[in-house]
XYZ file of C-alpha atoms in Angstrom:
195
model
C 78.123 214.349 34.872
C 78.800 214.115 38.603
C 75.206 213.945 39.834
C 72.752 213.857 36.905
C 70.431 210.834 36.914
C 71.230 209.983 33.284
C 74.865 209.300 34.165
C 74.281 207.147 37.248
C 74.724 203.692 35.676
C 77.466 204.629 33.185
C 79.427 206.423 35.928
C 79.148 203.407 38.258
C 80.353 201.167 35.422
C 83.296 203.512 34.832
C 84.264 203.684 38.515
C 83.880 199.906 39.063
C 85.278 198.848 35.656
C 82.070 197.016 34.752
C 81.874 195.835 31.145
C 78.255 194.733 30.714
C 75.230 196.884 29.892
C 75.047 200.090 31.966
C 71.474 201.342 31.749
C 69.774 204.044 33.791
C 66.073 203.229 34.090
C 63.406 205.896 34.658
C 59.863 204.505 34.844
C 58.511 206.470 37.830
C 57.396 204.196 40.680
C 58.538 201.025 38.936
C 62.119 202.093 38.135
C 63.841 199.789 40.628
C 61.810 196.719 39.733
C 62.162 197.363 36.004
C 65.926 197.672 36.572
C 65.908 194.278 38.325
C 63.884 192.761 35.450
C 66.264 194.193 32.851
C 69.298 192.978 34.807
C 67.820 189.470 35.034
C 67.166 189.512 31.283
C 70.790 190.573 30.653
C 71.958 187.627 32.768
C 69.679 185.217 30.888
C 70.928 186.569 27.536
C 74.563 186.164 28.618
C 75.304 189.885 28.330
C 76.929 189.745 31.774
C 77.758 187.260 34.550
C 76.783 189.522 37.430
C 74.490 192.544 37.549
C 73.855 195.404 39.924
C 70.304 196.746 39.980
C 68.578 199.184 42.253
C 67.145 202.581 42.751
C 67.835 205.992 44.199
C 65.349 208.601 45.377
C 66.933 211.724 46.814
C 65.198 215.058 47.149
C 66.162 218.348 48.723
C 62.497 219.236 49.100
C 61.192 219.578 52.653
C 57.505 218.774 52.805
C 54.899 219.273 50.112
C 51.588 220.951 49.470
C 48.781 218.390 49.367
C 45.949 219.353 47.033
C 42.523 217.803 46.521
C 42.746 215.071 43.906
C 46.516 214.832 44.260
C 48.319 211.548 44.925
C 50.032 213.130 47.958
C 48.614 212.413 51.417
C 47.261 215.461 53.292
C 47.930 213.671 56.604
C 51.560 212.889 55.745
C 51.065 209.123 56.149
C 50.846 206.394 53.535
C 48.305 203.800 54.642
C 48.378 201.334 51.766
C 45.317 199.046 51.578
C 43.759 200.747 54.600
C 40.224 202.158 54.765
C 41.773 205.437 56.005
C 44.220 205.684 53.090
C 44.385 209.212 51.692
C 47.494 209.229 49.519
C 51.163 208.534 49.292
C 54.242 210.158 50.795
C 57.500 210.543 48.897
C 60.655 209.301 50.544
C 64.404 209.230 50.143
C 66.536 206.144 49.917
C 68.989 203.981 48.029
C 68.821 200.242 47.450
C 70.961 197.895 45.362
C 70.945 194.166 44.731
C 73.619 191.965 43.182
C 72.200 189.422 40.747
C 73.812 186.288 39.355
C 72.555 183.195 37.616
C 71.655 180.676 40.348
C 74.104 178.027 39.138
C 76.943 180.585 39.180
C 76.062 181.832 42.665
C 75.950 178.255 43.976
C 79.272 177.390 42.305
C 80.899 180.521 43.760
C 79.551 179.864 47.269
C 77.727 183.200 47.338
C 75.195 184.105 50.002
C 71.774 183.819 48.360
C 68.963 185.865 49.903
C 66.344 185.234 47.212
C 65.828 183.562 43.854
C 64.007 185.317 41.028
C 62.072 182.591 39.256
C 60.628 184.899 36.618
C 59.518 188.446 35.949
C 57.561 190.463 33.424
C 56.990 194.101 32.540
C 54.412 195.941 30.451
C 52.736 199.321 30.223
C 49.156 200.486 30.632
C 49.284 202.411 27.358
C 46.167 204.480 26.706
C 43.858 201.979 28.414
C 43.785 203.915 31.662
C 41.514 206.771 32.628
C 44.323 209.354 32.750
C 48.106 209.462 32.640
C 48.541 208.819 36.384
C 45.616 206.398 36.753
C 46.479 202.674 36.770
C 44.730 200.155 34.501
C 43.305 196.929 35.966
C 43.567 194.906 32.758
C 47.222 195.773 32.090
C 48.221 195.110 35.697
C 46.418 191.764 35.721
C 48.148 190.808 32.456
C 51.649 191.560 33.734
C 51.038 189.718 37.016
C 49.829 186.660 35.086
C 52.812 186.978 32.730
C 55.237 187.042 35.673
C 53.579 183.958 37.185
C 53.841 182.191 33.819
C 57.492 183.205 33.352
C 58.257 181.874 36.826
C 56.185 178.738 36.182
C 54.538 179.346 39.547
C 50.999 178.308 40.375
C 49.045 181.124 42.081
C 47.994 178.634 44.794
C 51.632 178.368 45.905
C 52.082 182.124 46.476
C 51.463 183.158 50.074
C 52.683 186.780 50.054
C 52.786 189.639 47.537
C 54.766 192.815 48.126
C 52.682 195.341 46.204
C 53.071 198.922 45.038
C 50.465 200.127 47.550
C 50.252 203.837 46.803
C 47.674 204.359 49.543
C 45.249 206.164 47.253
C 41.497 205.687 46.808
C 42.061 204.853 43.144
C 45.407 203.019 43.127
C 44.895 200.515 45.946
C 41.565 199.105 44.681
C 42.941 198.843 41.142
C 45.971 196.945 42.410
C 43.874 194.570 44.526
C 41.452 193.980 41.658
C 44.306 193.280 39.229
C 45.964 190.865 41.668
C 42.662 189.071 42.266
C 41.975 188.847 38.531
C 45.440 187.411 37.813
C 45.323 184.944 40.717
C 41.785 183.780 39.753
C 43.228 182.445 36.500
C 44.887 179.662 38.470
C 43.084 179.468 41.807
C 39.621 179.826 43.266
C 40.914 179.982 46.844
C 40.326 183.131 48.871
C 42.105 184.690 51.811
C 45.323 182.646 51.530
C 47.760 185.235 50.145
C 48.918 188.139 52.316
C 49.658 191.524 50.766
C 52.015 194.231 51.902
């Protein structure tokens, strides 16, 4: 119970005397963002007045063995959206955000670094080529759903922070899905940066 991933959120709630939902989220690469989405939904539903959401990636492993066809980069560098991209590199880190409803944060005089206007989550299901392969249609749908939830016109978005795995399969799928979702509300080209 001291260091197992399944006890992370409940243990934090115990130590900090938090009374709202305490949910540990495991969705591979999207865990942190799904946690933020779920925390925002809990705030909207009134299940809590403040939420902590984030992610932890800690490994004792030193290095890895890159194999042909693997997602791992043989050069040890992740070059997302680059012609020389050859895979991803795992990392270690911890990040946490504190979320509140905007009106509550304003009333409390809190420092506000960003406002989440809307979010959406889905799953590729069996529509992808293999378990680890992303699906263009599902990604385009969730991007469009997030834009709709936020009531944001694609023309007004000037930057997207993407997953960017740096793989020959993942990066093109992500760019295609973003383009497909943005084309639903804009015909402009070359106006939105990606990182």
